[in-house]
Amino acid sequence: MTTSPSSPAAPAALAGRAGPAPVWRVRGRDVRLDRPFVLGVVNVTPDSFSDGGRFATAADAVRHGVQLAEEGADGLDVGGESTRPQGARPVDAAEERRRVVPVIAALRERLPGTVISVDTVKAETAAAALDAGADVVNDVSGFRLDPALAALAAERGAGVVLMHSRGGVSDMATFAHAEYGADVVEEVAAELGESVSRARAAGVRDEAVVLDPGIGFAKRSEHSLALLAALPRLARLGFPLLVGVSRKRFVGELSGVAEPAARLHGTVGANVAALARGARLFRVHDARAHREALDVAWAVLGRPEAR
Ligand code: HH2
């Protein structure tokens, strides 16, 4: 089955994007990335940095996921463990499963055409999530932390998002490992390349892989900005790029908005800029604003420059 979003018409030949749209292979289905892919965040956590506790019950989380899909999200990313910058409390696999599995099962039933990903670093949680109907494993450790996760994804034909980070769950969103030499982009590209090698070694097909620079993970704001600006270099790795800038610290710093949940406008700006530099998937807390903004930006960017 080929899933192709219905509107608006995909711009024909985009600067630097001529040729067929990339296809993301997720559990036997081809998701054509022929317009910006909006991945709505469904955090089933009491402690996430911007929406912790808001959707902590399964019923609230399902309602929220359905709303995000109605607002135009192509996919939903369900997570039961926070990586918040203040130092997250790791959650054991049993508790994480208890949080995400009923939500994924209910969303699968309500939204058969929506791509569902599970945001986890643990194979045990991912296995239960895939059983419940998830299509994609979003591993913020890029297959570093649980050696069984890559093999599981390969065996189940799951799509994978391999995000760059350093350290463990409790410190990956801090500055504990944010030491880079002269060229942060080169280092992140090399470490993402190692994630790709781990995926290939386990038998994950290249068409299943999406890469993510890991905005705010083991990165100061200057690093996040440098990476967003250099997305064309990361695209040379040969995989579609996802960015997760939503409500993050650098957005707050640049826009002067301290409260994470109030950072929508800055977030939209960052995502539109990332689109222009080659990102195709956008992990966001606010679906409607991004559906509209990214579709409009996509249509404009798809036009040839006037002579
Ligand atoms: N960011 C967060 C969590 N998961 N996954 C990917 N692929 N990329 C990201 O940038 C990313 C991610 C952190 O954001 P959030 O889920 O809102 O917060 P928390 O980790 O506190 O739950």
Short mmCIF file of N, CA and C in Angstrom, two decimals, residues 231-307:
data_model
loop_
_atom_site.label_atom_id
_atom_site.label_comp_id
_atom_site.label_asym_id
_atom_site.label_seq_id
_atom_site.Cartn_x
_atom_site.Cartn_y
_atom_site.Cartn_z
N LEU A 231 21.77 21.16 7.66
CA LEU A 231 21.02 19.95 7.29
C LEU A 231 21.40 19.41 5.91
N PRO A 232 21.70 20.29 4.92
CA PRO A 232 22.10 19.73 3.63
C PRO A 232 23.32 18.80 3.73
N ARG A 233 24.24 19.10 4.67
CA ARG A 233 25.39 18.19 4.84
C ARG A 233 24.94 16.85 5.41
N LEU A 234 24.01 16.89 6.37
CA LEU A 234 23.52 15.63 6.95
C LEU A 234 22.72 14.83 5.92
N ALA A 235 22.04 15.55 5.02
CA ALA A 235 21.25 14.85 3.98
C ALA A 235 22.15 14.02 3.08
N ARG A 236 23.43 14.41 3.02
CA ARG A 236 24.36 13.64 2.17
C ARG A 236 24.58 12.22 2.69
N LEU A 237 24.17 11.96 3.93
CA LEU A 237 24.26 10.58 4.43
C LEU A 237 23.30 9.67 3.64
N GLY A 238 22.30 10.30 2.98
CA GLY A 238 21.45 9.52 2.08
C GLY A 238 20.13 9.06 2.67
N PHE A 239 19.72 9.66 3.78
CA PHE A 239 18.47 9.26 4.42
C PHE A 239 17.58 10.49 4.63
N PRO A 240 16.25 10.29 4.65
CA PRO A 240 15.37 11.42 4.99
C PRO A 240 15.70 11.92 6.40
N LEU A 241 15.52 13.24 6.59
CA LEU A 241 15.86 13.84 7.88
C LEU A 241 14.61 14.27 8.64
N LEU A 242 14.60 13.94 9.92
CA LEU A 242 13.55 14.39 10.84
C LEU A 242 14.18 15.39 11.81
N VAL A 243 13.44 16.44 12.17
CA VAL A 243 13.93 17.33 13.23
C VAL A 243 12.89 17.43 14.34
N GLY A 244 13.39 17.53 15.56
CA GLY A 244 12.53 17.71 16.73
C GLY A 244 12.94 18.98 17.44
N VAL A 245 12.43 20.11 16.94
CA VAL A 245 12.80 21.41 17.54
C VAL A 245 11.72 21.90 18.50
N SER A 246 10.59 21.21 18.52
CA SER A 246 9.38 21.76 19.14
C SER A 246 9.59 22.20 20.60
N ARG A 247 9.40 23.48 20.82
CA ARG A 247 9.42 24.10 22.15
C ARG A 247 10.78 24.02 22.85
N LYS A 248 11.83 23.70 22.11
CA LYS A 248 13.11 23.45 22.78
C LYS A 248 13.82 24.73 23.21
N ARG A 249 14.88 24.48 24.01
CA ARG A 249 15.55 25.59 24.68
C ARG A 249 16.03 26.69 23.74
N PHE A 250 16.65 26.31 22.60
CA PHE A 250 17.20 27.35 21.72
C PHE A 250 16.08 28.23 21.17
N VAL A 251 14.88 27.64 20.99
CA VAL A 251 13.74 28.43 20.52
C VAL A 251 13.38 29.46 21.59
N GLY A 252 13.38 29.02 22.85
CA GLY A 252 13.08 29.93 23.95
C GLY A 252 14.11 31.04 24.05
N GLU A 253 15.38 30.68 23.88
CA GLU A 253 16.45 31.68 23.98
C GLU A 253 16.34 32.72 22.87
N LEU A 254 16.10 32.25 21.65
CA LEU A 254 16.07 33.19 20.51
C LEU A 254 14.82 34.06 20.51
N SER A 255 13.72 33.51 21.02
CA SER A 255 12.46 34.28 20.97
C SER A 255 12.18 35.00 22.29
N GLY A 256 12.96 34.68 23.32
CA GLY A 256 12.75 35.31 24.62
C GLY A 256 11.50 34.79 25.32
N VAL A 257 11.09 33.57 25.00
CA VAL A 257 9.90 32.99 25.64
C VAL A 257 10.34 31.89 26.60
N ALA A 258 10.17 32.13 27.88
CA ALA A 258 10.68 31.19 28.89
C ALA A 258 9.81 29.94 29.02
N GLU A 259 8.50 30.09 28.89
CA GLU A 259 7.59 28.98 29.12
C GLU A 259 7.56 28.05 27.89
N PRO A 260 8.00 26.78 28.03
CA PRO A 260 8.07 25.91 26.84
C PRO A 260 6.76 25.83 26.06
N ALA A 261 5.63 25.71 26.74
CA ALA A 261 4.36 25.53 26.02
C ALA A 261 3.97 26.78 25.22
N ALA A 262 4.63 27.92 25.49
CA ALA A 262 4.30 29.17 24.77
C ALA A 262 5.26 29.43 23.61
N ARG A 263 6.05 28.44 23.23
CA ARG A 263 7.08 28.67 22.20
C ARG A 263 6.62 28.29 20.79
N LEU A 264 5.33 28.29 20.53
CA LEU A 264 4.83 27.84 19.23
C LEU A 264 5.38 28.65 18.06
N HIS A 265 5.33 29.97 18.17
CA HIS A 265 5.72 30.77 17.00
C HIS A 265 7.18 30.57 16.63
N GLY A 266 8.03 30.56 17.65
CA GLY A 266 9.45 30.30 17.39
C GLY A 266 9.66 28.90 16.83
N THR A 267 8.87 27.95 17.32
CA THR A 267 8.99 26.57 16.83
C THR A 267 8.63 26.49 15.35
N VAL A 268 7.56 27.17 14.97
CA VAL A 268 7.15 27.16 13.56
C VAL A 268 8.27 27.75 12.69
N GLY A 269 8.86 28.85 13.17
CA GLY A 269 9.97 29.47 12.43
C GLY A 269 11.12 28.49 12.22
N ALA A 270 11.47 27.79 13.29
CA ALA A 270 12.58 26.84 13.19
C ALA A 270 12.24 25.70 12.23
N ASN A 271 11.01 25.21 12.28
CA ASN A 271 10.64 24.10 11.41
C ASN A 271 10.58 24.52 9.94
N VAL A 272 10.07 25.72 9.68
CA VAL A 272 10.02 26.18 8.29
C VAL A 272 11.45 26.35 7.75
N ALA A 273 12.33 26.88 8.59
CA ALA A 273 13.74 27.02 8.17
C ALA A 273 14.35 25.64 7.91
N ALA A 274 14.02 24.68 8.77
CA ALA A 274 14.55 23.32 8.59
C ALA A 274 14.02 22.70 7.31
N LEU A 275 12.76 22.97 6.99
CA LEU A 275 12.18 22.47 5.73
C LEU A 275 12.99 23.01 4.55
N ALA A 276 13.26 24.31 4.61
CA ALA A 276 14.00 24.93 3.51
C ALA A 276 15.40 24.34 3.36
N ARG A 277 15.95 23.84 4.47
CA ARG A 277 17.30 23.25 4.41
C ARG A 277 17.28 21.73 4.20
N GLY A 278 16.08 21.16 4.02
CA GLY A 278 16.06 19.75 3.61
C GLY A 278 15.40 18.77 4.56
N ALA A 279 14.92 19.20 5.74
CA ALA A 279 14.21 18.27 6.63
C ALA A 279 12.88 17.90 5.97
N ARG A 280 12.43 16.66 6.16
CA ARG A 280 11.17 16.21 5.58
C ARG A 280 10.17 15.76 6.64
N LEU A 281 10.63 15.48 7.85
CA LEU A 281 9.73 15.04 8.92
C LEU A 281 9.94 15.95 10.12
N PHE A 282 8.83 16.26 10.81
CA PHE A 282 8.85 17.29 11.84
C PHE A 282 8.11 16.77 13.07
N ARG A 283 8.84 16.57 14.16
CA ARG A 283 8.23 16.08 15.40
C ARG A 283 7.75 17.30 16.19
N VAL A 284 6.42 17.42 16.35
CA VAL A 284 5.86 18.65 16.91
C VAL A 284 4.77 18.38 17.93
N HIS A 285 4.63 19.29 18.87
CA HIS A 285 3.53 19.21 19.83
C HIS A 285 2.24 19.80 19.27
N ASP A 286 2.36 20.70 18.30
CA ASP A 286 1.20 21.44 17.77
C ASP A 286 1.02 21.09 16.30
N ALA A 287 -0.02 20.27 16.01
CA ALA A 287 -0.15 19.76 14.64
C ALA A 287 -0.72 20.79 13.67
N ARG A 288 -1.80 21.46 14.05
CA ARG A 288 -2.48 22.32 13.08
C ARG A 288 -1.57 23.43 12.54
N ALA A 289 -0.90 24.10 13.44
CA ALA A 289 -0.03 25.21 13.02
C ALA A 289 1.03 24.71 12.05
N HIS A 290 1.56 23.51 12.32
CA HIS A 290 2.63 23.01 11.44
C HIS A 290 2.10 22.46 10.13
N ARG A 291 0.94 21.82 10.17
CA ARG A 291 0.34 21.36 8.91
C ARG A 291 0.20 22.55 7.96
N GLU A 292 -0.39 23.62 8.48
CA GLU A 292 -0.64 24.79 7.63
C GLU A 292 0.66 25.47 7.21
N ALA A 293 1.52 25.75 8.19
CA ALA A 293 2.74 26.50 7.88
C ALA A 293 3.66 25.72 6.95
N LEU A 294 3.83 24.43 7.21
CA LEU A 294 4.76 23.66 6.40
C LEU A 294 4.21 23.41 5.00
N ASP A 295 2.90 23.22 4.87
CA ASP A 295 2.33 23.04 3.53
C ASP A 295 2.48 24.31 2.69
N VAL A 296 2.25 25.44 3.33
CA VAL A 296 2.38 26.70 2.59
C VAL A 296 3.85 26.94 2.21
N ALA A 297 4.74 26.72 3.17
CA ALA A 297 6.17 26.92 2.88
C ALA A 297 6.63 25.97 1.78
N TRP A 298 6.15 24.74 1.82
CA TRP A 298 6.50 23.72 0.81
C TRP A 298 6.08 24.17 -0.58
N ALA A 299 4.87 24.71 -0.67
CA ALA A 299 4.37 25.17 -1.97
C ALA A 299 5.23 26.32 -2.50
N VAL A 300 5.60 27.25 -1.62
CA VAL A 300 6.43 28.39 -2.05
C VAL A 300 7.82 27.91 -2.45
N LEU A 301 8.40 27.03 -1.62
CA LEU A 301 9.77 26.58 -1.89
C LEU A 301 9.84 25.73 -3.16
N GLY A 302 8.70 25.17 -3.56
CA GLY A 302 8.69 24.32 -4.75
C GLY A 302 8.65 25.09 -6.05
N ARG A 303 8.42 26.40 -5.98
CA ARG A 303 8.40 27.23 -7.17
C ARG A 303 9.81 27.58 -7.60
N PRO A 304 10.05 27.62 -8.89
CA PRO A 304 11.38 28.08 -9.32
C PRO A 304 11.54 29.57 -8.98
N GLU A 305 12.77 29.98 -8.73
CA GLU A 305 13.01 31.41 -8.46
C GLU A 305 12.71 32.21 -9.73
N ALA A 306 12.12 33.40 -9.53
CA ALA A 306 11.86 34.27 -10.70
C ALA A 306 13.19 34.73 -11.29
N ARG A 307 13.20 34.89 -12.60
CA ARG A 307 14.45 35.37 -13.23
C ARG A 307 14.61 36.86 -13.01
#
